[in-house]
Amino acid sequence: MISADLPQGMAANTISLLLGHPDPATLLPPELRNAIQQVLSSPQSSRALQYGPEQGTQSLINVLVEKINREQGLSLQPGNLMVVAGSTHAVDMLARLYARPGGVVLVEAPTYVDAIHIFRDHQLELRSIPMDEDGLITSELEEQLARLQVSGTFPSILYTIPNFHNPTGITLSEARRLEMIRLAHRYGSLIVEDDVYRDLSFEGTVPASFYALANGKQVVSIGSFSKTLAPGLRLGWLLGSEDVVQRCINCGTTQMGGGANPFVAHIVAEYCRNGHWEKHLLHLRSLYKKRRDVALSALDQYMPSDVEWTHPAGGFFVWLRLPKSIFAQDVKRLALQQGVALAAGEGFFVNPSEGEHRLRLAYSCAAPNDIATGIRILAQVIESARRVEQ
Ligand SMILES: Cc1ncc(COP(=O)(O)O)c(C=O)c1O
């Protein structure tokens, strides 16, 4: 994870469309400050600072189970949810518990950079499945699974970011979700649904989660407070069958360390219990929707006609496809010289060359004027980076 400090070589007045961080101005709503004070001054404050129950702080589990059941029409029991120290913690724990070194994990192409990093840390072999505008292409998944089966390989995990995907902003269609569930059940893979952007939808409803569509069978769904409250809290949750949750509770780091972040979990439970999080979510959706709208209209206005981009219905990112004569690394370097930072595509792919002509723009952290100016400058840079075709 890149720190919030300016990356090396980035001047102080650089317009940053680089990082998928929430807007810093949203990180400490007054009600969260009050919840911190309240937990500190409560007679139970020392309990909040003690090792916590392995499954997580009960008051937070209750708040989350109630919200998710209400919104997704589920009937989760408290035994279906575990508090984790952010999505990252959950992905790492699942990789450790559900895959064996040398085993295969399937991911989307492209996918979240740090998920690639985690799976590689666990010495897992990654195979990636291409995406189109509806998300992961299930016919490609089926072919990949059949090919692996011939060599006696059954991927233990299928990792997906179904809503407002990082880096593309794409939302996976419900039909594809159902097809992925069918394939995962047939080939015995655990679907790990990294759903950290679910609450940041700008229009319409979000498709049913994998967890809901599969009735929780062979699915773990991960949520986080990082994008919708503050990443420094290091707090999230996972949903799974009681068996999966129990296995995570029994894992070594949970047993040794107790529940994830009990002190912070008490604070966030206090904050959520009073309805403040859901009000805050309304504010965030309208804030980021405005930024998305500014980004899309600037792209329409300024980009050369042979550049294409996605139209995210939520989340933080737009994904650009450059023509073959323009390389993302050239654009990234030249844009930085002109005071605009963004991410080149290579890092998001298991096979980096697939990202040579892709760029990710994050609109979450820049003011609307800066987003428009940054995209205007970027369009000029893209034009100037065109290489003569051979
Ligand atoms: C898809 C995805 N998963 C996980 C994370 C990190 O989440 P957390 O801060 O909860 O570990 C990010 C952050 O960019 C993300 O985009």
XYZ file of C-alpha atoms and ligand atoms in Angstrom, residues 1 20 85-89 91 112 159 161 165-166 194 196-197 223-227 231 234-236 317 360, ligand 1:
43
model
C 0.000 0.000 0.000
C -7.577 5.029 -4.544
C -8.397 -5.630 10.205
C -9.477 -4.486 6.743
C -10.018 -6.413 3.533
C -6.266 -6.939 3.265
C -6.240 -8.954 6.477
C -7.511 -11.821 1.833
C -6.167 -5.081 -7.401
C -10.785 -13.789 -6.216
C -13.961 -7.496 -7.097
C -13.881 -2.851 -9.569
C -10.367 -1.656 -8.849
C -13.804 -8.387 -2.287
C -15.089 -2.911 -0.448
C -16.837 -0.471 -2.827
C -16.325 -5.594 3.389
C -14.308 -2.727 4.802
C -14.603 0.628 6.534
C -11.564 1.841 4.578
C -13.422 3.446 1.686
C -8.651 3.369 6.150
C -7.985 -0.817 9.801
C -11.376 -2.388 10.186
C -13.514 -4.603 7.978
C -11.864 4.669 -10.631
C -6.172 4.130 -14.092
C -10.356 -4.063 -4.190
C -9.704 -3.615 -2.931
N -9.586 -4.457 -1.897
C -9.003 -4.080 -0.752
C -8.487 -2.814 -0.582
C -7.842 -2.475 0.717
O -8.823 -2.547 1.704
P -8.508 -2.453 3.253
O -8.008 -1.071 3.526
O -9.819 -2.740 3.880
O -7.473 -3.474 3.576
C -8.567 -1.896 -1.634
C -7.976 -0.566 -1.506
O -7.634 0.094 -2.470
C -9.195 -2.303 -2.836
O -9.313 -1.477 -3.880
